[in-house]
CSV table of C-alpha atoms in Angstrom, one decimal:
chain,number,residue,atom,x,y,z
T,1,MET,CA,159.4,67.6,125.6
T,2,GLU,CA,161.8,67.1,122.6
T,3,PRO,CA,161.0,65.0,119.5
T,4,PRO,CA,162.9,61.6,119.4
T,5,GLU,CA,165.7,60.9,117.3
T,6,GLY,CA,165.3,60.3,113.7
T,7,TYR,CA,162.5,63.3,113.8
T,8,SER,CA,163.1,67.0,113.6
T,9,VAL,CA,160.7,69.9,114.3
T,10,ALA,CA,160.9,73.6,112.8
T,11,PRO,CA,162.4,76.4,115.3
T,12,GLY,CA,159.0,78.1,117.2
T,13,LEU,CA,156.6,74.2,116.5
T,14,VAL,CA,155.8,72.4,119.1
T,15,CYS,CA,154.9,68.9,120.2
T,16,LYS,CA,151.1,68.0,121.2
T,17,LEU,CA,150.6,65.2,123.5
T,18,THR,CA,147.0,62.7,122.5
T,19,LYS,CA,147.9,61.0,125.9
T,20,SER,CA,149.6,61.3,129.3
T,21,LEU,CA,153.7,60.5,129.8
T,22,TYR,CA,155.2,59.0,133.0
T,23,GLY,CA,156.8,62.5,134.9
T,24,LEU,CA,153.8,64.9,134.1
T,25,LYS,CA,152.1,66.6,136.7
T,26,GLN,CA,149.1,65.1,135.4
T,27,ALA,CA,150.2,61.8,134.8
T,28,SER,CA,149.6,60.4,138.6
T,29,ARG,CA,145.4,61.7,138.2
T,30,GLN,CA,145.7,60.1,134.7
T,31,TRP,CA,146.4,57.0,136.3
T,32,ASN,CA,144.1,57.2,139.0
T,33,GLN,CA,141.2,57.7,136.0
T,34,VAL,CA,142.4,54.5,134.4
T,35,PHE,CA,142.9,52.8,137.1
T,36,THR,CA,139.5,53.4,138.7
T,37,GLU,CA,138.1,52.5,135.4
T,38,LYS,CA,139.4,49.2,135.1
T,39,MET,CA,138.4,48.3,138.1
T,40,GLU,CA,135.2,49.3,138.2
T,41,ALA,CA,134.7,47.3,135.1
T,42,PHE,CA,135.5,44.3,136.6
T,43,GLY,CA,133.3,44.9,139.1
T,44,PHE,CA,134.8,46.5,142.2
T,45,LEU,CA,133.7,49.4,144.0
T,46,GLN,CA,135.2,52.2,144.7
T,47,SER,CA,135.5,53.5,148.6
T,48,ARG,CA,133.9,56.8,149.1
T,49,ASN,CA,135.6,57.2,151.9
T,50,ASP,CA,138.7,56.5,151.0
T,51,TYR,CA,139.7,56.9,147.4
T,52,CYS,CA,142.6,54.0,147.4
T,53,LEU,CA,139.8,51.4,149.0
T,54,PHE,CA,138.3,49.3,146.6
T,55,SER,CA,135.8,46.4,147.2
T,56,LYS,CA,134.2,43.0,146.0
T,57,GLU,CA,131.5,40.5,147.2
T,58,THR,CA,131.5,37.6,145.9
T,59,PRO,CA,129.8,34.2,147.6
T,60,LYS,CA,132.3,33.7,149.8
T,61,GLY,CA,133.6,37.2,151.2
T,62,LEU,CA,134.2,40.3,150.4
T,63,ILE,CA,137.7,40.9,148.2
T,64,MET,CA,139.6,44.4,148.8
T,65,LEU,CA,142.1,45.9,147.4
T,66,LEU,CA,144.4,48.9,148.2
T,67,VAL,CA,146.3,50.8,145.8
T,68,TYR,CA,149.1,53.7,146.6
T,69,VAL,CA,150.4,55.2,143.6
T,70,ASP,CA,150.7,51.5,141.4
T,71,ASP,CA,151.7,49.4,144.6
T,72,ILE,CA,149.1,47.8,145.1
T,73,LEU,CA,147.6,45.1,148.0
T,74,VAL,CA,145.2,42.4,147.4
T,75,SER,CA,142.6,40.5,150.1
T,76,ALA,CA,140.3,37.8,148.9
T,77,PRO,CA,138.7,35.2,151.0
T,78,SER,CA,140.5,32.6,148.9
T,79,ASP,CA,143.6,32.1,146.8
T,80,SER,CA,141.8,31.8,143.7
T,81,TYR,CA,140.1,35.3,144.2
T,82,ILE,CA,143.5,36.8,144.5
T,83,GLU,CA,144.9,34.7,141.1
T,84,ASP,CA,142.2,36.3,139.6
T,85,VAL,CA,142.5,39.3,140.1
T,86,LYS,CA,146.3,38.9,139.4
T,87,GLN,CA,145.4,37.6,136.0
T,88,TYR,CA,143.3,40.9,135.5
T,89,LEU,CA,145.3,43.4,136.1
T,90,HIS,CA,148.3,41.5,134.1
T,91,HIS,CA,145.7,41.8,130.8
T,92,LEU,CA,146.0,45.1,131.4
T,93,PHE,CA,149.4,46.4,132.4
T,94,THR,CA,152.7,45.7,133.2
T,95,ILE,CA,152.6,44.5,136.8
T,96,LYS,CA,155.1,42.8,139.1
T,97,ASP,CA,153.6,39.7,141.5
T,98,LEU,CA,156.0,40.1,144.2
T,99,GLY,CA,153.9,37.7,146.2
T,100,PRO,CA,152.7,37.2,150.1
T,101,VAL,CA,153.3,41.0,151.4
T,102,LYS,CA,155.9,41.2,153.5
T,103,TYR,CA,157.4,44.6,153.2
T,104,PHE,CA,154.6,47.5,151.8
T,105,LEU,CA,155.8,51.5,151.4
T,106,GLY,CA,158.8,51.0,153.9
T,107,ILE,CA,156.6,49.2,156.7
T,108,GLU,CA,158.1,45.5,157.4
T,109,LEU,CA,154.6,43.1,158.1
T,110,ALA,CA,156.0,40.2,159.8
T,111,ARG,CA,152.4,37.3,160.0
T,112,SER,CA,151.9,34.6,162.8
T,113,SER,CA,149.3,32.4,163.7
T,114,GLN,CA,148.7,35.2,166.8
T,115,GLY,CA,148.2,38.2,164.0
T,116,MET,CA,150.8,39.9,162.2
T,117,LEU,CA,153.3,43.3,163.0
T,118,ALA,CA,154.2,45.9,161.1
T,119,THR,CA,157.7,47.6,162.3
T,120,GLN,CA,159.8,50.0,160.1
T,121,SER,CA,163.4,48.6,161.4
T,122,LYS,CA,165.2,48.5,157.9
T,123,TYR,CA,163.4,52.1,157.8
T,124,ILE,CA,165.1,53.3,161.5
T,125,SER,CA,168.6,51.7,160.3
T,126,ASP,CA,168.9,53.4,157.5
T,127,ILE,CA,168.0,56.9,159.0
T,128,VAL,CA,170.7,55.8,162.0
T,129,CYS,CA,173.5,55.0,158.8
T,130,ASP,CA,172.8,58.2,157.8
T,131,LEU,CA,173.6,59.9,161.4
T,132,GLY,CA,176.3,57.8,161.7
T,133,LEU,CA,174.8,56.8,165.2
T,134,GLU,CA,175.6,53.2,164.2
T,135,HIS,CA,177.8,52.7,167.5
T,136,GLY,CA,175.9,55.7,169.5
T,137,LYS,CA,174.3,55.1,172.4
T,138,GLY,CA,170.6,55.1,172.9
T,139,ALA,CA,168.1,56.7,174.3
T,140,SER,CA,165.4,55.9,176.5
T,141,THR,CA,162.8,58.8,176.1
T,142,PRO,CA,161.1,60.5,173.0
T,143,LEU,CA,163.1,63.6,174.3
T,144,PRO,CA,164.9,64.4,177.7
T,145,PRO,CA,162.6,64.6,180.3
T,146,GLY,CA,161.9,68.2,181.0
T,147,ILE,CA,162.8,69.6,177.5
T,148,LYS,CA,161.1,72.9,176.5
T,149,LEU,CA,161.5,73.6,172.4
T,150,SER,CA,160.7,77.1,171.2
T,151,ALA,CA,161.6,79.3,167.6
T,152,GLU,CA,163.7,81.4,169.8
T,153,GLU,CA,166.6,78.9,170.5
T,154,GLY,CA,169.3,80.5,168.8
T,155,ASN,CA,171.1,80.9,165.2
T,156,LEU,CA,170.0,79.1,161.7
T,157,LEU,CA,171.9,75.7,161.4
T,158,ALA,CA,174.7,75.9,158.7
T,159,ASP,CA,172.0,73.3,156.4
T,160,PRO,CA,168.2,73.4,157.0
T,161,SER,CA,167.6,71.5,154.5
T,162,ARG,CA,169.7,68.4,156.6
T,163,TYR,CA,167.1,69.1,159.1
T,164,ARG,CA,163.6,69.5,157.3
T,165,ARG,CA,164.5,65.6,155.6
T,166,LEU,CA,165.5,64.1,159.0
T,167,VAL,CA,161.9,65.1,160.1
T,168,GLY,CA,160.3,64.3,157.4
T,169,ARG,CA,161.4,60.5,157.1
T,170,ILE,CA,160.2,60.7,161.0
T,171,LEU,CA,157.3,62.2,160.5
T,172,TYR,CA,157.0,59.0,157.6
T,173,LEU,CA,158.2,56.5,160.7
T,174,SER,CA,155.1,57.3,162.8
T,175,PHE,CA,152.8,56.1,161.3
T,176,THR,CA,154.0,52.6,162.9
T,177,ARG,CA,155.2,54.6,166.0
T,178,PRO,CA,152.4,56.2,167.6
T,179,ASP,CA,154.8,56.7,171.3
T,180,VAL,CA,156.8,59.0,168.7
T,181,SER,CA,154.0,60.9,167.1
T,182,HIS,CA,153.8,64.0,169.8
T,183,THR,CA,157.9,64.6,169.1
T,184,ALA,CA,157.5,64.5,165.2
T,185,GLN,CA,154.8,67.1,166.3
T,186,GLN,CA,157.1,69.3,168.1
T,187,LEU,CA,160.1,69.3,165.5
T,188,SER,CA,158.0,69.3,162.5
T,189,GLN,CA,157.3,73.0,163.9
T,190,PHE,CA,160.8,74.7,163.3
T,191,LEU,CA,161.1,73.7,159.9
T,192,HIS,CA,161.3,77.7,158.6
T,193,HIS,CA,164.0,78.3,161.8
T,194,PRO,CA,165.9,75.0,162.7
T,195,CYS,CA,168.5,75.9,166.2
T,196,GLN,CA,170.7,73.3,167.1
T,197,SER,CA,169.2,72.8,170.6
T,198,HIS,CA,166.4,72.0,167.4
T,199,TRP,CA,168.9,69.6,165.9
T,200,ASN,CA,169.9,67.7,169.3
T,201,ALA,CA,166.4,67.0,169.4
T,202,THR,CA,166.0,65.3,166.5
T,203,THR,CA,168.8,63.3,166.9
T,204,HIS,CA,168.1,62.3,170.9
T,205,LEU,CA,164.9,61.0,169.4
T,206,VAL,CA,166.4,58.7,166.7
T,207,ARG,CA,168.8,57.3,169.3
T,208,TYR,CA,165.8,56.5,171.0
T,209,LEU,CA,164.2,54.5,167.6
T,210,LYS,CA,167.8,53.0,167.5
T,211,GLY,CA,167.1,51.3,170.7
T,212,SER,CA,164.0,50.7,169.8
T,213,SER,CA,163.8,49.5,165.8
T,214,THR,CA,162.0,46.1,166.6
T,215,THR,CA,158.7,47.9,167.9
T,216,GLY,CA,156.2,48.1,166.5
T,217,MET,CA,152.4,48.0,166.0
T,218,PHE,CA,150.9,44.3,167.1
T,219,PHE,CA,147.0,43.4,164.8
T,220,PRO,CA,146.2,40.3,166.7
T,221,LEU,CA,143.6,37.7,165.6
T,222,SER,CA,140.5,38.7,167.2
T,223,ASN,CA,137.2,39.5,166.5
T,224,ASP,CA,137.1,42.0,169.0
T,225,LEU,CA,135.9,45.3,167.1
T,226,ARG,CA,135.4,47.8,170.0
T,227,LEU,CA,136.6,51.1,168.8
T,228,THR,CA,138.3,52.5,172.1
T,229,THR,CA,139.2,56.5,172.0
T,230,PHE,CA,141.8,58.3,174.6
T,231,CYS,CA,141.8,61.8,173.6
T,232,ASP,CA,143.6,64.5,175.4
T,233,ALA,CA,144.9,68.6,175.3
T,234,ASP,CA,147.7,70.0,176.1
T,235,TRP,CA,146.7,73.6,176.8
T,236,ALA,CA,148.8,76.4,175.4
T,237,GLY,CA,151.1,73.8,174.5
T,238,CYS,CA,153.0,75.8,172.0
T,239,LEU,CA,155.5,78.1,173.9
T,240,ASP,CA,155.4,80.4,170.7
T,241,THR,CA,151.9,81.0,169.8
T,242,LYS,CA,150.2,79.6,173.1
T,243,ARG,CA,148.1,77.1,170.9
T,244,SER,CA,147.0,74.1,172.3
T,245,LEU,CA,147.8,70.6,171.7
T,246,THR,CA,144.9,67.9,170.1
T,247,VAL,CA,146.1,64.6,171.0
T,248,PHE,CA,143.9,61.4,170.8
T,249,CYS,CA,144.5,58.0,170.1
T,250,ILE,CA,141.8,55.2,168.6
T,251,PHE,CA,141.9,51.4,169.3
T,252,LEU,CA,140.1,49.2,167.6
T,253,GLY,CA,140.2,45.8,169.7
T,254,THR,CA,144.0,45.9,171.2
T,255,ALA,CA,145.3,47.7,167.9
T,256,PRO,CA,146.0,51.3,167.4
T,257,ILE,CA,144.4,52.1,163.9
T,258,SER,CA,144.5,56.3,164.3
T,259,TRP,CA,145.9,59.0,166.2
T,260,LYS,CA,147.2,62.8,166.1
T,261,THR,CA,149.4,65.0,167.5
T,262,LYS,CA,148.4,68.5,165.8
T,263,LYS,CA,148.4,72.1,167.3
T,264,GLN,CA,144.9,73.5,167.3
T,265,ALA,CA,143.5,76.3,164.3
T,266,THR,CA,142.6,78.8,167.3
T,267,VAL,CA,144.2,80.4,170.6
T,268,SER,CA,142.1,79.0,173.7
T,269,LYS,CA,140.9,80.9,176.8
T,270,SER,CA,140.7,77.3,179.1
T,271,THR,CA,141.5,74.2,179.8
T,272,ALA,CA,138.3,73.1,178.6
T,273,GLU,CA,137.9,74.8,175.6
T,274,ALA,CA,140.9,73.2,174.4
T,275,GLU,CA,139.6,69.7,175.3
T,276,TYR,CA,136.2,70.3,173.6
T,277,ARG,CA,138.2,70.9,170.4
T,278,SER,CA,140.4,68.0,171.1
T,279,LEU,CA,137.4,66.2,172.0
T,280,ALA,CA,135.5,67.4,168.8
T,281,SER,CA,138.2,67.0,166.2
T,282,THR,CA,138.4,63.2,167.9
T,283,VAL,CA,134.6,62.5,166.8
T,284,CYS,CA,135.1,63.4,163.7
T,285,GLU,CA,138.0,61.1,163.7
T,286,LEU,CA,135.7,58.1,164.3
T,287,THR,CA,132.7,59.0,162.5
T,288,TRP,CA,135.4,58.7,159.0
T,289,ILE,CA,136.7,55.1,160.8
T,290,GLY,CA,132.3,54.0,161.9
T,291,TYR,CA,131.8,54.8,157.8
T,292,LEU,CA,135.5,52.8,156.5
T,293,LEU,CA,134.4,49.8,159.3
T,294,HIS,CA,131.2,49.7,156.9
T,295,ASP,CA,132.5,49.8,153.7
T,296,LEU,CA,134.6,46.8,155.1
T,297,LYS,CA,131.7,44.6,155.8
T,298,LEU,CA,132.8,45.1,159.3
T,299,ASN,CA,130.2,45.2,162.3
T,300,PHE,CA,132.0,47.1,165.3
T,301,GLN,CA,129.9,48.0,168.1
T,302,HIS,CA,128.0,51.8,167.4
T,303,LEU,CA,128.8,52.7,170.6
T,304,PHE,CA,131.9,53.1,172.5
T,305,PRO,CA,134.1,54.4,175.4
T,306,TYR,CA,135.6,57.3,175.1
T,307,PHE,CA,138.2,58.2,177.7
T,308,VAL,CA,139.3,62.1,178.2
T,309,THR,CA,140.9,63.9,181.5
T,310,THR,CA,138.6,66.0,183.1
T,311,ARG,CA,134.9,65.9,184.6
T,312,LEU,CA,135.0,69.8,183.7
T,313,LEU,CA,133.6,69.0,180.3
T,314,PHE,CA,130.6,67.7,180.8
T,315,THR,CA,130.0,70.2,183.3
T,316,LEU,CA,130.6,72.4,180.8
T,317,ARG,CA,128.3,70.9,178.7
T,318,ARG,CA,125.6,71.5,181.0
T,319,THR,CA,125.7,74.8,181.5
T,320,LEU,CA,126.7,75.4,177.6
T,321,CYS,CA,123.4,78.3,176.8
T,322,SER,CA,125.0,80.3,179.6
T,323,MET,CA,128.6,81.1,177.3
T,324,LYS,CA,128.7,84.4,175.6
T,325,GLU,CA,129.3,82.0,172.7
T,326,PRO,CA,126.8,78.8,172.4
T,327,ASN,CA,126.2,79.7,168.7
T,328,ILE,CA,129.7,78.5,168.4
T,329,TRP,CA,130.6,75.9,170.1
T,330,ARG,CA,127.5,74.2,169.6
T,331,LEU,CA,128.6,74.1,165.5
T,332,THR,CA,132.1,72.5,166.6
T,333,VAL,CA,131.2,70.3,169.3
T,334,THR,CA,127.9,69.0,169.1
């Protein structure tokens, strides 16, 4: 750092900081430590399953506070509790009260008597404008039907950083768009060597988003706390590595709350092995969601349905002991 005006430092001397400054690599950690200490002093408990979540029990219900760096959401059973939290934070820090949430971290939240709709239409509009596709024709699918992308597609783009920035924005967009999760995963495989075919597929996805910019996730007002899970695997789905894809989507009631499309870490020797690894990953996610719902004091059903694609899984489970590597399988899937 440089000394302030009016204070000269001899050559060879440095300044010793007595506290953290904004912009340092330690600053975010220092801020989180201070914020956590202050909220715990106010009676909040930090969740062990998501460190961004704080909760406090009151006679009328649970106060929940969600923090992302310095952006904060507060939920409480009455406005008076929210005011108490805001006054406490205002006493400690300089805050800006934005009122009832309508826009948070690029996500638009529209509430009604039926529930809440989360969209990113403005975010999509910004992407479309940056690419100059305002007057372009929309697309009906995230990717052209039948397309299979691979790393060996031609020469490197003249400006690969443009492709990387666009894919990064699409990955963030998939937070409210499960329908583009698979396509975003496919496109993110080629960040090291993007070619023209990859760029064309990306712009096709943007045209699809342009035609469905108001699509989002709807969370209905409901007491339905059933967890329903769908999982699948695409055996040897990666053309370059022959590794399989894990795909799952988890619903709380009728609303999707977690989904993933991810390439598996190892090459599966059969469709059954790929399906099992996908199921194991899904169960891990469900376990974490169960702990999180417990922190939120939600009495969800502990027995919930799984929807998988083949009966071979259950046949293989009964004959697990006859396999050459049974211990590895048990560690993975039981």
